[in-house]
Amino acid sequence: KDRDRKEFRTAHGRIVRDGGGVEADVKVAAQEVSIIELLLTQQGTLFDFATEWTKSNAYKPGQRQVTDAVYADFKRFAQDEMRGGGLKPEQVYAPQLANLEKSFIAAKIKGPALQQLKGVRESLQSEVRLDLDR
């Protein structure tokens, strides 16, 4: 508890407390990230596109870098990555989908339910395509 922690001052007057490691001077709430942002960042698609883009485009200070044409190129790149297997939307939910599949198997649920689970994985790809257009 904070009340049990001793307060000290550094040579420059900053307050520090014992027993808690390093604390931020200013706490900032974490920004919410959409599933598509998580997916594109986590699986390296944004980085890979940026790497490819910089090979043939020079940075121009003061000019808008991400134009509608660049974004259209990015969408094509992301869709090509999905088709080629480099971008897997279902990976965001992989642990949950795997647990659900194990539960189905353990409960001897077969047929339509397992097929629908496969459909969920496929529909995630459609959702990513739609999100890229939003």
Backbone as JSON, one array per atom type, in Angstrom:
{
  "sequence": "KDRDRKEFRTAHGRIVRDGGGVEADVKVAAQEVSIIELLLTQQGTLFDFATEWTKSNAYKPGQRQVTDAVYADFKRFAQDEMRGGGLKPEQVYAPQLANLEKSFIAAKIKGPALQQLKGVRESLQSEVRLDLDR",
  "N": [[0.84, -1.19, 0.0], [0.41, 2.28, -0.67], [0.57, 4.03, 1.51], [2.25, 2.76, 3.29], [4.73, 2.92, 2.21], [7.95, 4.36, 2.14], [8.91, 7.73, 1.55], [11.28, 9.36, -0.48], [13.63, 11.85, -1.56], [15.24, 12.72, -4.57], [18.51, 13.97, -5.59], [17.81, 16.1, -7.15], [15.32, 16.73, -6.3], [13.16, 15.12, -7.02], [10.43, 13.03, -6.16], [10.61, 9.8, -4.85], [9.59, 6.46, -4.11], [9.99, 3.71, -1.87], [10.21, 0.13, -2.44], [8.73, -0.48, -4.79], [9.7, -0.58, -7.35], [10.24, 0.99, -10.54], [8.3, 3.8, -11.21], [6.02, 5.51, -13.33], [6.21, 9.02, -13.96], [4.07, 10.41, -14.97], [1.01, 9.0, -15.48], [-0.45, 7.43, -18.18], [-3.34, 6.52, -19.85], [-3.76, 3.44, -21.54], [-3.99, 3.26, -25.04], [-6.79, 2.23, -26.93], [-6.69, -0.47, -29.16], [-7.58, -1.51, -32.35], [-8.73, -4.68, -33.67], [-7.76, -5.12, -36.23], [-5.56, -3.36, -36.34], [-3.95, -4.5, -34.39], [-3.51, -7.03, -35.54], [-2.18, -6.36, -38.0], [0.09, -5.14, -37.05], [1.19, -6.97, -35.19], [1.75, -9.2, -36.79], [3.56, -8.2, -38.53], [2.93, -6.99, -40.96], [2.53, -4.22, -41.5], [5.14, -3.24, -41.09], [6.56, -4.72, -43.01], [5.37, -3.78, -45.39], [6.06, -1.07, -45.25], [8.82, -1.28, -45.41], [9.15, -2.3, -48.02], [7.95, -0.2, -49.42], [9.64, 1.99, -48.91], [11.85, 1.31, -50.38], [11.38, 2.1, -52.97], [10.48, 4.68, -52.85], [11.11, 8.01, -51.96], [11.55, 9.84, -48.93], [9.83, 12.82, -48.41], [10.1, 15.69, -46.88], [7.55, 17.62, -45.32], [5.62, 16.93, -47.12], [2.63, 15.1, -47.66], [2.78, 11.75, -46.92], [1.3, 9.37, -46.9], [-0.84, 8.74, -49.15], [-4.0, 8.39, -50.91], [-3.44, 6.61, -52.95], [-1.16, 5.28, -51.98], [-2.29, 4.03, -49.78], [-4.09, 2.34, -51.09], [-2.25, 0.69, -52.36], [-1.17, -0.49, -50.08], [-3.41, -1.92, -49.12], [-3.7, -3.81, -51.18], [-1.26, -5.13, -50.84], [-1.59, -6.22, -48.24], [-3.78, -7.93, -48.72], [-2.64, -9.67, -50.57], [-0.73, -10.8, -48.89], [-2.43, -12.18, -47.15], [-3.59, -14.05, -48.92], [-1.29, -15.46, -49.61], [-0.61, -16.59, -47.21], [0.97, -15.27, -45.39], [-0.21, -13.43, -43.75], [-2.33, -13.94, -41.22], [-5.39, -13.73, -40.16], [-6.84, -15.26, -38.31], [-5.01, -15.9, -36.38], [-5.0, -14.01, -34.36], [-7.02, -14.78, -32.73], [-6.29, -17.35, -32.2], [-5.59, -18.93, -29.8], [-8.07, -18.98, -28.41], [-9.78, -20.08, -30.35], [-8.58, -22.58, -30.69], [-8.93, -23.67, -28.13], [-11.72, -23.8, -28.08], [-12.16, -25.61, -30.14], [-10.9, -27.89, -29.04], [-12.61, -28.27, -26.88], [-14.98, -28.91, -28.21], [-14.22, -31.33, -29.38], [-13.62, -32.86, -27.09], [-16.15, -32.99, -26.0], [-17.32, -34.53, -27.83], [-18.52, -33.32, -29.99], [-19.4, -33.0, -33.26], [-19.38, -32.69, -36.84], [-21.6, -30.27, -38.08], [-21.0, -28.21, -36.18], [-18.18, -28.19, -35.91], [-17.58, -27.59, -38.54], [-18.66, -25.04, -38.7], [-16.96, -23.72, -36.99], [-14.64, -23.76, -38.51], [-15.59, -22.11, -40.48], [-15.72, -19.72, -39.06], [-13.04, -19.06, -38.8], [-12.44, -18.59, -41.5], [-14.18, -16.45, -42.01], [-13.01, -14.43, -40.58], [-10.97, -13.56, -42.22], [-12.45, -12.29, -44.21], [-13.51, -10.22, -42.69], [-11.21, -8.73, -42.15], [-10.59, -7.82, -44.7], [-12.81, -6.15, -45.11], [-12.42, -4.31, -43.01], [-10.12, -3.02, -43.89], [-11.15, -1.4, -45.82], [-12.57, 0.48, -44.44]],
  "CA": [[0.0, 0.0, 0.0], [1.19, 3.52, -0.77], [0.81, 4.69, 2.82], [3.32, 2.04, 3.98], [5.99, 3.12, 1.51], [8.69, 5.56, 2.55], [9.18, 8.69, 0.49], [12.61, 9.95, -0.51], [13.82, 12.83, -2.65], [16.52, 12.61, -5.27], [19.33, 15.18, -5.49], [17.12, 17.18, -7.88], [14.01, 16.97, -5.69], [12.1, 14.22, -7.48], [9.97, 12.11, -5.11], [10.63, 8.37, -5.15], [9.11, 5.65, -2.99], [10.64, 2.41, -1.81], [9.43, -1.09, -2.54], [7.79, -0.6, -5.89], [10.3, -0.5, -8.68], [10.17, 2.28, -11.22], [6.95, 4.25, -11.53], [5.95, 6.63, -14.27], [5.87, 10.32, -13.38], [2.72, 10.71, -15.44], [0.37, 7.78, -15.96], [-1.27, 7.66, -19.36], [-4.17, 5.35, -20.14], [-3.4, 2.76, -22.78], [-4.9, 3.53, -26.15], [-7.42, 1.02, -27.44], [-6.21, -0.86, -30.48], [-8.55, -2.37, -33.04], [-8.22, -6.0, -34.02], [-6.95, -5.04, -37.46], [-4.28, -2.74, -35.99], [-3.2, -5.54, -33.68], [-3.13, -8.04, -36.52], [-1.2, -5.84, -38.96], [1.33, -4.84, -36.32], [1.71, -8.2, -34.58], [2.25, -10.12, -37.8], [4.62, -7.54, -39.29], [2.5, -6.54, -42.28], [2.83, -2.79, -41.63], [6.59, -3.1, -41.21], [6.98, -5.27, -44.31], [4.95, -2.86, -46.44], [6.89, 0.14, -45.14], [10.15, -1.62, -45.92], [9.05, -2.35, -49.48], [7.6, 1.13, -49.93], [10.8, 2.89, -48.85], [12.83, 0.93, -51.4], [11.13, 2.79, -54.24], [9.94, 6.02, -52.59], [11.95, 8.85, -51.09], [10.84, 10.68, -47.96], [9.8, 14.24, -48.81], [9.63, 16.47, -45.74], [6.5, 18.59, -45.57], [4.61, 16.38, -48.02], [1.85, 13.98, -47.14], [3.38, 10.51, -47.41], [0.29, 8.32, -47.09], [-1.9, 9.22, -50.02], [-4.98, 7.35, -51.22], [-2.76, 5.62, -53.79], [-0.3, 4.48, -51.1], [-3.16, 3.16, -48.98], [-4.58, 1.31, -52.0], [-1.13, -0.26, -52.49], [-1.08, -1.23, -48.82], [-4.51, -2.9, -49.08], [-3.33, -4.91, -52.08], [-0.16, -5.84, -50.18], [-2.17, -7.0, -47.13], [-4.58, -9.01, -49.29], [-1.69, -10.65, -51.13], [-0.16, -11.5, -47.74], [-3.44, -13.14, -46.67], [-3.68, -15.15, -49.89], [-0.05, -16.23, -49.55], [-0.44, -17.19, -45.9], [1.83, -14.46, -44.53], [-1.07, -12.68, -42.84], [-3.33, -14.91, -40.78], [-6.3, -13.09, -39.21], [-7.29, -16.18, -37.25], [-3.98, -15.99, -35.34], [-5.35, -13.12, -33.24], [-7.9, -15.55, -31.85], [-5.85, -18.74, -32.26], [-5.74, -19.7, -28.55], [-9.48, -19.17, -28.1], [-10.34, -21.02, -31.32], [-8.03, -23.9, -30.38], [-9.62, -24.16, -26.93], [-13.09, -24.14, -28.45], [-12.09, -26.85, -30.91], [-10.63, -28.97, -28.08], [-13.84, -28.49, -26.11], [-15.9, -29.63, -29.1], [-13.73, -32.71, -29.52], [-13.8, -33.52, -25.8], [-17.59, -33.21, -25.81], [-17.73, -35.35, -28.98], [-19.35, -32.52, -30.9], [-18.82, -33.15, -34.59], [-20.21, -32.25, -37.95], [-21.85, -28.86, -38.36], [-20.34, -27.29, -35.24], [-16.77, -28.08, -36.3], [-17.56, -26.88, -39.83], [-18.91, -23.63, -38.42], [-15.72, -23.19, -36.42], [-13.78, -23.51, -39.67], [-16.17, -20.93, -41.11], [-15.33, -18.54, -38.27], [-11.66, -18.74, -39.21], [-12.49, -18.01, -42.85], [-14.87, -15.16, -41.99], [-12.08, -13.44, -40.06], [-10.27, -12.98, -43.37], [-13.39, -11.35, -44.83], [-13.59, -9.04, -41.81], [-10.0, -7.93, -42.34], [-10.76, -7.12, -45.98], [-13.78, -5.07, -44.88], [-11.79, -3.3, -42.16], [-9.17, -2.26, -44.69], [-11.91, -0.42, -46.6], [-13.25, 1.45, -43.56]],
  "C": [[0.88, 1.24, 0.0], [1.5, 4.12, 0.59], [1.94, 4.02, 3.6], [4.69, 2.26, 3.34], [6.65, 4.42, 1.95], [8.97, 6.43, 1.33], [10.57, 9.25, 0.64], [12.64, 10.98, -1.62], [15.2, 12.62, -3.26], [17.28, 13.92, -5.1], [18.65, 16.37, -6.18], [15.68, 17.37, -7.4], [12.88, 16.08, -6.16], [11.73, 13.26, -6.35], [10.01, 10.68, -5.64], [10.18, 7.63, -3.91], [9.78, 4.29, -3.03], [9.65, 1.28, -2.1], [8.51, -1.23, -3.74], [8.4, -0.58, -7.27], [10.16, 0.89, -9.25], [8.72, 2.6, -11.56], [7.02, 5.41, -12.5], [5.61, 7.91, -13.53], [4.43, 10.7, -13.74], [2.14, 9.41, -15.99], [-0.58, 8.14, -17.09], [-2.05, 6.38, -19.64], [-3.75, 4.75, -21.48], [-4.46, 3.04, -23.84], [-5.5, 2.21, -26.62], [-6.94, 0.78, -28.86], [-7.25, -1.77, -31.1], [-7.9, -3.71, -33.38], [-7.34, -5.92, -35.27], [-5.6, -4.38, -37.2], [-3.37, -3.75, -35.31], [-2.65, -6.56, -34.67], [-2.0, -7.55, -37.43], [0.14, -5.52, -38.31], [1.99, -6.12, -35.84], [2.34, -9.13, -35.62], [3.23, -9.47, -38.78], [4.22, -6.99, -40.65], [2.8, -5.06, -42.5], [4.32, -2.56, -41.86], [7.06, -3.57, -42.58], [6.59, -4.34, -45.45], [5.82, -1.61, -46.43], [8.29, -0.1, -45.68], [10.16, -1.64, -47.44], [8.81, -0.97, -50.07], [8.82, 2.05, -49.96], [11.88, 2.52, -49.86], [12.63, 1.72, -52.7], [10.55, 4.19, -54.07], [10.85, 6.77, -51.63], [11.07, 9.65, -50.14], [10.95, 12.13, -48.4], [9.23, 15.05, -47.66], [8.57, 17.5, -46.15], [5.42, 18.09, -46.51], [3.9, 15.22, -47.35], [2.39, 12.69, -47.76], [2.34, 9.44, -47.72], [-0.89, 8.92, -47.86], [-2.91, 8.09, -50.22], [-4.34, 6.24, -52.05], [-1.86, 4.71, -52.94], [-1.16, 3.53, -50.27], [-3.74, 2.04, -49.84], [-3.5, 0.25, -52.22], [-1.0, -1.11, -51.23], [-2.18, -2.29, -48.73], [-4.2, -4.09, -49.98], [-2.24, -5.78, -51.45], [-0.72, -6.76, -49.08], [-3.0, -8.17, -47.67], [-3.71, -10.08, -49.92], [-1.04, -11.46, -50.01], [-1.14, -12.53, -47.19], [-3.53, -14.33, -47.61], [-2.45, -16.05, -49.82], [0.23, -16.89, -48.2], [0.47, -16.43, -44.96], [1.07, -13.64, -43.51], [-2.24, -13.59, -42.48], [-4.24, -14.28, -39.72], [-6.71, -13.99, -38.05], [-6.27, -16.3, -36.13], [-4.28, -15.1, -34.14], [-6.18, -13.89, -32.22], [-7.48, -17.02, -31.76], [-6.02, -19.49, -30.94], [-7.21, -19.98, -28.22], [-10.12, -20.18, -29.06], [-9.85, -22.44, -31.05], [-8.7, -24.49, -29.15], [-11.05, -24.57, -27.24], [-13.11, -25.45, -29.23], [-11.82, -28.05, -29.99], [-11.87, -29.3, -27.26], [-14.86, -29.26, -26.93], [-15.51, -31.1, -29.19], [-13.94, -33.48, -28.23], [-15.26, -33.85, -25.54], [-18.18, -34.05, -26.94], [-18.73, -34.62, -29.87], [-18.66, -32.55, -32.26], [-19.71, -32.48, -35.62], [-20.35, -30.75, -38.08], [-21.11, -27.89, -37.44], [-18.87, -27.1, -35.6], [-16.64, -27.35, -37.63], [-17.78, -25.39, -39.62], [-17.68, -22.97, -37.8], [-14.72, -22.88, -37.53], [-14.28, -22.25, -40.4], [-15.82, -19.65, -40.38], [-13.93, -18.11, -38.67], [-11.65, -18.04, -40.58], [-13.15, -16.63, -42.84], [-13.98, -14.06, -41.4], [-11.29, -12.79, -41.19], [-11.17, -11.96, -44.08], [-13.5, -10.07, -44.01], [-12.38, -8.14, -41.98], [-10.11, -7.15, -43.64], [-11.71, -5.94, -45.82], [-13.17, -3.94, -44.05], [-10.79, -2.44, -42.93], [-9.87, -1.18, -45.52], [-12.59, 0.63, -45.75], [-12.4, 2.66, -43.33]]
}
